[in-house]
mmCIF file of C-alpha atoms and ligand atoms in Angstrom:
data_model
loop_
_atom_site.group_PDB
_atom_site.id
_atom_site.type_symbol
_atom_site.label_atom_id
_atom_site.label_comp_id
_atom_site.label_asym_id
_atom_site.label_seq_id
_atom_site.Cartn_x
_atom_site.Cartn_y
_atom_site.Cartn_z
ATOM 1 C CA MET J 447 215.768 116.948 67.588
ATOM 2 C CA ARG J 448 215.187 120.496 68.831
ATOM 3 C CA PRO J 449 211.696 121.899 69.677
ATOM 4 C CA PRO J 450 209.666 122.968 66.596
ATOM 5 C CA ALA J 451 209.453 126.522 67.931
ATOM 6 C CA ASP J 452 213.163 126.735 67.728
ATOM 7 C CA ALA J 453 213.277 125.765 64.007
ATOM 8 C CA ILE J 454 210.444 128.304 63.278
ATOM 9 C CA GLY J 455 212.328 130.958 65.327
ATOM 10 C CA THR J 456 215.594 130.289 63.292
ATOM 11 C CA LEU J 457 213.696 130.651 59.966
ATOM 12 C CA SER J 458 212.014 133.854 61.215
ATOM 13 C CA LEU J 459 215.331 135.419 62.041
ATOM 14 C CA ILE J 460 216.807 134.478 58.776
ATOM 15 C CA VAL J 461 213.785 135.959 56.845
ATOM 16 C CA GLY J 462 213.972 138.978 59.068
ATOM 17 C CA ALA J 463 217.661 139.463 58.405
ATOM 18 C CA ILE J 464 217.003 139.277 54.495
ATOM 19 C CA ALA J 465 214.373 141.744 54.860
ATOM 20 C CA LEU J 466 216.510 144.078 56.868
ATOM 21 C CA LEU J 467 219.237 143.933 54.361
ATOM 22 C CA ILE J 468 216.801 144.743 51.528
ATOM 23 C CA PHE J 469 215.341 147.676 53.600
ATOM 24 C CA ILE J 470 218.711 148.994 54.336
ATOM 25 C CA GLY J 471 219.777 148.711 50.569
ATOM 26 C CA VAL J 472 216.598 150.499 49.235
ATOM 27 C CA GLU J 473 216.531 153.201 51.908
ATOM 28 C CA GLY J 474 220.306 153.697 51.418
ATOM 29 C CA ALA J 475 219.968 154.080 47.690
ATOM 30 C CA LEU J 476 217.089 156.554 48.154
ATOM 31 C CA VAL J 477 219.000 158.767 50.591
ATOM 32 C CA TYR J 478 221.997 158.653 48.373
ATOM 33 C CA ALA J 479 219.968 159.593 45.255
ATOM 34 C CA ILE J 480 218.337 162.604 47.125
ATOM 35 C CA TRP J 481 221.809 163.749 48.342
ATOM 36 C CA ARG J 482 223.503 163.166 44.986
ATOM 37 C CA TYR J 483 221.114 164.844 42.776
ATOM 38 C CA ARG J 484 219.642 167.502 45.149
ATOM 39 C CA ALA J 485 221.248 170.203 43.041
ATOM 40 C CA SER J 486 219.075 169.383 40.006
ATOM 41 C CA ARG J 487 216.126 171.045 41.578
ATOM 42 C CA GLN J 488 217.668 174.325 40.474
ATOM 43 C CA THR J 489 218.362 173.301 37.030
ATOM 44 C CA ALA J 490 215.903 174.848 34.496
ATOM 45 C CA GLY J 491 214.442 173.018 31.440
ATOM 46 C CA GLU J 492 213.293 169.531 30.693
ATOM 47 C CA PRO J 493 214.052 166.730 33.177
ATOM 48 C CA ALA J 494 216.467 164.043 31.973
ATOM 49 C CA THR J 495 214.892 161.197 30.043
ATOM 50 C CA PHE J 496 215.952 157.446 30.355
ATOM 51 C CA GLU J 497 216.601 154.737 27.811
ATOM 52 C CA ARG J 498 215.676 151.324 28.970
ATOM 53 C CA ASN J 499 218.379 149.598 30.738
ATOM 54 C CA ARG J 500 218.210 145.885 30.094
ATOM 55 C CA ARG J 501 220.912 144.858 32.447
ATOM 56 C CA LEU J 502 219.243 146.767 35.320
ATOM 57 C CA GLU J 503 215.848 145.340 34.315
ATOM 58 C CA ILE J 504 217.414 141.701 34.507
ATOM 59 C CA ALA J 505 218.974 142.438 37.851
ATOM 60 C CA TRP J 506 215.916 143.759 39.547
ATOM 61 C CA THR J 507 213.810 140.769 38.251
ATOM 62 C CA ALA J 508 216.364 138.025 39.016
ATOM 63 C CA ALA J 509 217.405 139.317 42.431
ATOM 64 C CA PRO J 510 213.956 138.899 44.036
ATOM 65 C CA ALA J 511 213.384 135.686 42.208
ATOM 66 C CA VAL J 512 216.594 134.283 43.747
ATOM 67 C CA ILE J 513 215.801 135.676 47.336
ATOM 68 C CA LEU J 514 212.290 134.059 47.141
ATOM 69 C CA ALA J 515 213.724 130.765 46.016
ATOM 70 C CA VAL J 516 216.125 130.714 48.824
ATOM 71 C CA ILE J 517 213.426 131.493 51.435
ATOM 72 C CA PHE J 518 211.143 128.789 49.719
ATOM 73 C CA VAL J 519 213.743 126.056 50.135
ATOM 74 C CA LEU J 520 214.566 127.026 53.657
ATOM 75 C CA THR J 521 210.759 126.954 54.471
ATOM 76 C CA LEU J 522 210.486 123.504 53.009
ATOM 77 C CA GLY J 523 213.315 122.280 55.198
ATOM 78 C CA THR J 524 211.795 123.852 58.283
ATOM 79 C CA MET J 525 208.380 122.350 57.493
ATOM 80 C CA ALA J 526 209.877 118.906 57.129
ATOM 81 C CA GLU J 527 211.840 119.372 60.351
ATOM 82 C CA ILE J 528 208.974 120.491 62.528
ATOM 83 C CA HIS J 529 206.851 117.686 61.363
ATOM 84 C CA GLY J 530 209.674 115.335 62.494
ATOM 85 C CA ALA J 531 211.327 114.151 59.226
ATOM 86 C CA GLY J 532 213.744 111.469 59.889
ATOM 87 C CA VAL J 533 213.096 111.300 63.719
ATOM 88 C CA PRO J 534 210.521 108.520 64.437
ATOM 89 C CA PRO J 535 208.186 109.274 67.386
ATOM 90 C CA ALA J 536 208.730 107.622 70.665
ATOM 91 C CA MET J 537 204.986 107.527 71.232
ATOM 92 C CA ARG J 538 201.787 108.319 69.433
ATOM 93 C CA ILE J 539 198.711 109.772 71.240
ATOM 94 C CA ALA J 540 195.350 110.238 69.636
ATOM 95 C CA ALA J 541 193.741 113.702 70.284
ATOM 96 C CA THR J 542 190.132 114.402 69.371
ATOM 97 C CA GLY J 543 188.571 117.918 69.628
ATOM 98 C CA HIS J 544 185.017 118.170 70.968
ATOM 99 C CA GLN J 545 182.793 121.185 71.462
ATOM 100 C CA TRP J 546 184.416 122.377 73.883
ATOM 101 C CA TRP J 547 187.114 119.994 75.237
ATOM 102 C CA TRP J 548 189.847 117.830 74.262
ATOM 103 C CA GLU J 549 190.047 114.012 74.485
ATOM 104 C CA PHE J 550 193.517 112.324 74.669
ATOM 105 C CA SER J 551 193.900 108.596 74.243
ATOM 106 C CA TYR J 552 197.002 106.751 75.125
ATOM 107 C CA GLY J 553 196.343 103.356 73.489
ATOM 108 C CA GLY J 554 192.836 103.319 74.738
ATOM 109 C CA VAL J 555 193.457 104.982 78.110
ATOM 110 C CA LYS J 556 191.362 108.114 77.827
ATOM 111 C CA THR J 557 191.833 111.334 79.575
ATOM 112 C CA ALA J 558 190.630 114.909 79.015
ATOM 113 C CA ASN J 559 192.075 118.380 78.553
ATOM 114 C CA GLU J 560 195.362 117.792 80.271
ATOM 115 C CA LEU J 561 197.873 116.178 78.048
ATOM 116 C CA HIS J 562 200.875 114.455 79.839
ATOM 117 C CA ILE J 563 204.091 113.863 77.869
ATOM 118 C CA PRO J 564 207.546 112.884 78.730
ATOM 119 C CA VAL J 565 210.358 115.513 78.390
ATOM 120 C CA ASP J 566 212.978 115.348 75.611
ATOM 121 C CA THR J 567 210.964 112.799 73.620
ATOM 122 C CA PRO J 568 209.364 113.253 70.131
ATOM 123 C CA ILE J 569 205.583 112.686 70.448
ATOM 124 C CA ASP J 570 203.270 112.404 67.484
ATOM 125 C CA LEU J 571 199.646 113.423 68.059
ATOM 126 C CA ASP J 572 197.078 112.009 65.633
ATOM 127 C CA LEU J 573 194.554 114.760 65.491
ATOM 128 C CA THR J 574 190.881 114.465 64.561
ATOM 129 C CA SER J 575 187.515 116.028 65.615
ATOM 130 C CA ALA J 576 184.309 114.616 66.747
ATOM 131 C CA ASP J 577 182.103 117.524 65.542
ATOM 132 C CA VAL J 578 183.451 120.752 63.915
ATOM 133 C CA ILE J 579 186.882 122.147 63.031
ATOM 134 C CA HIS J 580 189.061 122.802 65.941
ATOM 135 C CA SER J 581 192.818 123.635 65.973
ATOM 136 C CA PHE J 582 195.399 122.273 68.379
ATOM 137 C CA TRP J 583 197.979 124.931 69.360
ATOM 138 C CA VAL J 584 200.518 124.726 72.217
ATOM 139 C CA PRO J 585 202.994 127.494 70.918
ATOM 140 C CA GLU J 586 206.021 126.436 72.880
ATOM 141 C CA LEU J 587 205.857 122.800 71.890
ATOM 142 C CA GLY J 588 204.789 122.630 68.306
ATOM 143 C CA PRO J 589 203.127 124.188 65.330
ATOM 144 C CA LYS J 590 199.430 124.838 64.968
ATOM 145 C CA MET J 591 197.326 122.135 63.406
ATOM 146 C CA ASP J 592 193.627 121.831 62.407
ATOM 147 C CA MET J 593 191.520 118.999 63.783
ATOM 148 C CA LEU J 594 189.014 117.998 60.991
ATOM 149 C CA PRO J 595 186.144 115.662 61.328
ATOM 150 C CA GLY J 596 186.865 112.478 59.310
ATOM 151 C CA VAL J 597 190.468 113.312 58.804
ATOM 152 C CA THR J 598 193.517 112.436 60.790
ATOM 153 C CA ASN J 599 196.347 114.997 60.873
ATOM 154 C CA ARG J 600 199.684 114.408 62.475
ATOM 155 C CA LEU J 601 201.466 116.826 64.719
ATOM 156 C CA ARG J 602 204.868 116.530 66.266
ATOM 157 C CA LEU J 603 205.400 117.798 69.734
ATOM 158 C CA PHE J 604 208.731 117.960 71.398
ATOM 159 C CA ALA J 605 209.529 119.622 74.801
ATOM 160 C CA ARG J 606 213.068 120.376 76.007
ATOM 161 C CA ARG J 607 212.142 120.990 79.581
ATOM 162 C CA ALA J 608 209.696 119.618 82.055
ATOM 163 C CA GLY J 609 206.861 122.034 83.250
ATOM 164 C CA SER J 610 203.278 123.078 82.353
ATOM 165 C CA PHE J 611 202.608 124.531 78.902
ATOM 166 C CA ASP J 612 199.365 126.265 78.008
ATOM 167 C CA GLY J 613 197.597 126.110 74.649
ATOM 168 C CA GLN J 614 194.224 127.106 73.235
ATOM 169 C CA CYS J 615 191.893 125.859 70.443
ATOM 170 C CA SER J 616 192.695 128.339 67.577
ATOM 171 C CA GLU J 617 189.911 127.748 65.188
ATOM 172 C CA PHE J 618 186.537 129.410 66.005
ATOM 173 C CA CYS J 619 184.396 126.327 66.835
ATOM 174 C CA GLY J 620 181.347 127.809 68.544
ATOM 175 C CA VAL J 621 180.149 129.866 71.528
ATOM 176 C CA GLU J 622 182.814 128.323 73.948
ATOM 177 C CA HIS J 623 185.697 128.355 71.553
ATOM 178 C CA ALA J 624 187.620 130.681 74.052
ATOM 179 C CA TRP J 625 187.077 128.077 76.933
ATOM 180 C CA MET J 626 188.893 125.326 75.070
ATOM 181 C CA ARG J 627 192.174 125.569 76.873
ATOM 182 C CA ILE J 628 194.849 122.814 76.516
ATOM 183 C CA ARG J 629 197.359 122.228 79.301
ATOM 184 C CA VAL J 630 200.387 120.058 78.582
ATOM 185 C CA VAL J 631 202.245 118.720 81.456
ATOM 186 C CA VAL J 632 205.761 117.654 80.571
ATOM 187 C CA GLN J 633 207.388 115.238 82.915
ATOM 188 C CA SER J 634 210.395 113.176 83.351
ATOM 189 C CA GLN J 635 209.997 109.577 81.902
ATOM 190 C CA SER J 636 209.592 108.001 85.240
ATOM 191 C CA GLU J 637 207.043 110.498 86.420
ATOM 192 C CA PHE J 638 205.202 110.146 83.122
ATOM 193 C CA ASP J 639 205.259 106.397 83.423
ATOM 194 C CA ALA J 640 203.822 106.490 86.953
ATOM 195 C CA TRP J 641 201.100 108.937 85.771
ATOM 196 C CA LEU J 642 200.113 106.690 82.917
ATOM 197 C CA ARG J 643 199.999 103.703 85.196
ATOM 198 C CA THR J 644 197.583 105.373 87.454
ATOM 199 C CA GLU J 645 195.416 106.695 84.458
ATOM 200 C CA ALA J 646 195.174 103.156 83.230
ATOM 201 C CA GLN J 647 193.723 101.819 86.534
ATOM 202 C CA PRO J 648 190.042 101.879 87.047
ATOM 203 C CA ARG J 649 188.777 104.533 89.491
ATOM 204 C CA ALA J 650 190.153 104.240 93.055
ATOM 205 C CA THR J 651 187.759 105.413 95.727
ATOM 206 C CA THR J 652 186.317 104.205 98.951
ATOM 207 C CA GLU J 653 183.730 106.964 98.806
ATOM 208 C CA THR J 654 180.565 105.474 97.469
ATOM 209 C CA GLY J 655 177.800 107.784 98.192
ATOM 210 C CA GLY J 656 178.834 110.047 95.365
ATOM 211 C CA GLU J 657 179.221 107.060 93.028
ATOM 212 C CA ARG J 658 175.622 106.203 93.552
ATOM 213 C CA VAL J 659 174.383 109.583 92.785
ATOM 214 C CA LEU J 660 176.467 109.607 89.507
ATOM 215 C CA LEU J 661 175.152 106.104 88.481
ATOM 216 C CA SER J 662 171.501 106.872 89.287
ATOM 217 C CA ASN J 663 171.439 110.019 87.278
ATOM 218 C CA ILE J 664 171.972 111.018 83.533
ATOM 219 C CA CYS J 665 175.674 111.674 84.058
ATOM 220 C CA VAL J 666 176.229 108.063 82.973
ATOM 221 C CA SER J 667 174.958 108.619 79.445
ATOM 222 C CA CYS J 668 177.816 111.105 78.627
ATOM 223 C CA HIS J 669 180.567 110.168 81.001
ATOM 224 C CA THR J 670 182.793 107.135 81.680
ATOM 225 C CA VAL J 671 184.066 106.172 85.126
ATOM 226 C CA ARG J 672 186.063 103.008 84.512
ATOM 227 C CA GLY J 673 185.414 100.420 87.115
ATOM 228 C CA THR J 674 181.638 101.490 87.336
ATOM 229 C CA ALA J 675 178.664 101.056 84.965
ATOM 230 C CA ALA J 676 179.203 104.657 83.642
ATOM 231 C CA ALA J 677 180.380 104.251 80.217
ATOM 232 C CA GLY J 678 179.120 107.307 78.227
ATOM 233 C CA THR J 679 181.420 108.710 75.597
ATOM 234 C CA ALA J 680 179.901 112.165 74.679
ATOM 235 C CA GLY J 681 181.689 114.000 77.463
ATOM 236 C CA PRO J 682 185.080 113.733 79.183
ATOM 237 C CA ASP J 683 186.197 110.461 80.806
ATOM 238 C CA LEU J 684 186.030 111.147 84.459
ATOM 239 C CA THR J 685 187.973 108.060 85.843
ATOM 240 C CA HIS J 686 190.792 110.288 87.276
ATOM 241 C CA VAL J 687 189.063 113.692 86.817
ATOM 242 C CA GLY J 688 190.262 114.664 90.399
ATOM 243 C CA ALA J 689 193.886 114.564 89.154
ATOM 244 C CA ARG J 690 193.371 117.304 86.709
ATOM 245 C CA ALA J 691 194.158 120.938 87.539
ATOM 246 C CA THR J 692 191.135 122.284 86.014
ATOM 247 C CA ILE J 693 187.551 121.377 85.147
ATOM 248 C CA ALA J 694 185.425 122.335 82.010
ATOM 249 C CA ALA J 695 188.647 122.589 79.800
ATOM 250 C CA GLY J 696 190.138 125.344 81.874
ATOM 251 C CA ALA J 697 187.076 127.194 82.774
ATOM 252 C CA LEU J 698 187.432 126.604 86.563
ATOM 253 C CA PRO J 699 189.998 125.352 89.027
ATOM 254 C CA ASN J 700 189.535 121.870 90.191
ATOM 255 C CA ASP J 701 188.328 121.749 93.854
ATOM 256 C CA VAL J 702 185.228 120.459 95.673
ATOM 257 C CA ALA J 703 183.550 123.955 95.922
ATOM 258 C CA ARG J 704 184.143 124.738 92.333
ATOM 259 C CA MET J 705 183.035 121.144 91.174
ATOM 260 C CA ARG J 706 179.837 121.604 93.140
ATOM 261 C CA ALA J 707 179.130 125.028 91.768
ATOM 262 C CA TRP J 708 179.802 123.571 88.136
ATOM 263 C CA LEU J 709 177.404 120.674 88.691
ATOM 264 C CA VAL J 710 174.547 123.043 89.984
ATOM 265 C CA GLU J 711 174.643 125.353 86.907
ATOM 266 C CA PRO J 712 177.288 124.499 84.188
ATOM 267 C CA GLN J 713 175.700 127.344 81.879
ATOM 268 C CA ARG J 714 176.734 129.838 84.547
ATOM 269 C CA TYR J 715 180.397 129.124 83.952
ATOM 270 C CA LYS J 716 180.486 127.978 80.385
ATOM 271 C CA PRO J 717 177.454 129.427 78.545
ATOM 272 C CA GLY J 718 176.467 127.029 75.666
ATOM 273 C CA VAL J 719 178.285 123.972 77.305
ATOM 274 C CA LEU J 720 176.527 120.769 76.334
ATOM 275 C CA MET J 721 176.373 119.535 79.861
ATOM 276 C CA PRO J 722 172.829 119.996 81.243
ATOM 277 C CA SER J 723 172.058 120.948 84.895
ATOM 278 C CA VAL J 724 170.846 118.016 86.766
ATOM 279 C CA PRO J 725 168.355 118.786 89.625
ATOM 280 C CA LEU J 726 170.057 117.168 92.681
ATOM 281 C CA SER J 727 169.458 117.617 96.466
ATOM 282 C CA ASP J 728 172.045 119.566 98.422
ATOM 283 C CA ALA J 729 173.303 116.281 99.984
ATOM 284 C CA ASP J 730 173.595 114.557 96.668
ATOM 285 C CA LEU J 731 175.452 117.559 95.282
ATOM 286 C CA ASP J 732 177.921 117.482 98.110
ATOM 287 C CA ALA J 733 178.512 113.885 97.779
ATOM 288 C CA LEU J 734 178.879 113.841 93.984
ATOM 289 C CA ALA J 735 181.400 116.840 94.215
ATOM 290 C CA ALA J 736 183.455 115.243 96.743
ATOM 291 C CA TYR J 737 183.421 111.972 94.862
ATOM 292 C CA LEU J 738 184.515 113.480 91.546
ATOM 293 C CA VAL J 739 187.373 115.622 93.029
ATOM 294 C CA GLY J 740 188.469 112.401 94.916
ATOM 295 C CA LEU J 741 188.824 110.431 91.657
ATOM 296 C CA ARG J 742 192.588 110.811 91.490
HETATM 297 CU CU1 LIG A 778 187.601 124.291 69.424
HETATM 298 CU CU2 LIG A 778 187.868 126.533 68.819
#
């Protein structure tokens, strides 16, 4: 199959070409009429009157109807194509919108905000929402699709080349709608398989000071770190948070200094975010930030 954006682009060109031909035809007829009958301005007396012309009326009713019917059929074909008609998906990934982050589940292996997919492979996303209406949109890889609470919508993604593709929630979903970024990392099949194997592992770390801080604070009521007692589901799964390029759904780059600043005062970087500030000592903050960024 080809990327959905290509199919949409082809349809846009066809519709644009039809519109251009109509524009040229109408403007051409107008200019011709002005030129051809310009002399009649000087003619005195009553302007000419017209009897109704049945053939002309049929023609200018039928022509737009035919043009619209053609565009309608082409649109139906394009809609079927971009939703993957006849091409079964190689993989299904569950995607859930939250205020204000994305959850991706690969058969139970959960991650957040950064979606990894293999290149040249048709992927179906099963979209839903945990709270309000969001909309998943990565323009280069697929059409836009709403995420509705209680409903599962299917979205086909297809990437022709490896790389990093950015998207954005495109349905206003609250104060942090704008900081609900999506990053899709398109990888070769072997790179993707290696990534998924790592994601499926419990957390790997030898640094336990930060883990003690995490487990003895309210972090655990919202976040999961597989391999520890932390099993909250309200916030993003943090088992491999250190491997992600950003934190807070794109609001900050992911490094120890930014992670620490985020933990001190999430509201400063993402006003309205549901994550509370947890009062921690400087030493605990240092340990927790280093621990989280180390979860790769
Ligand atoms: Cu989620 Cu806008």
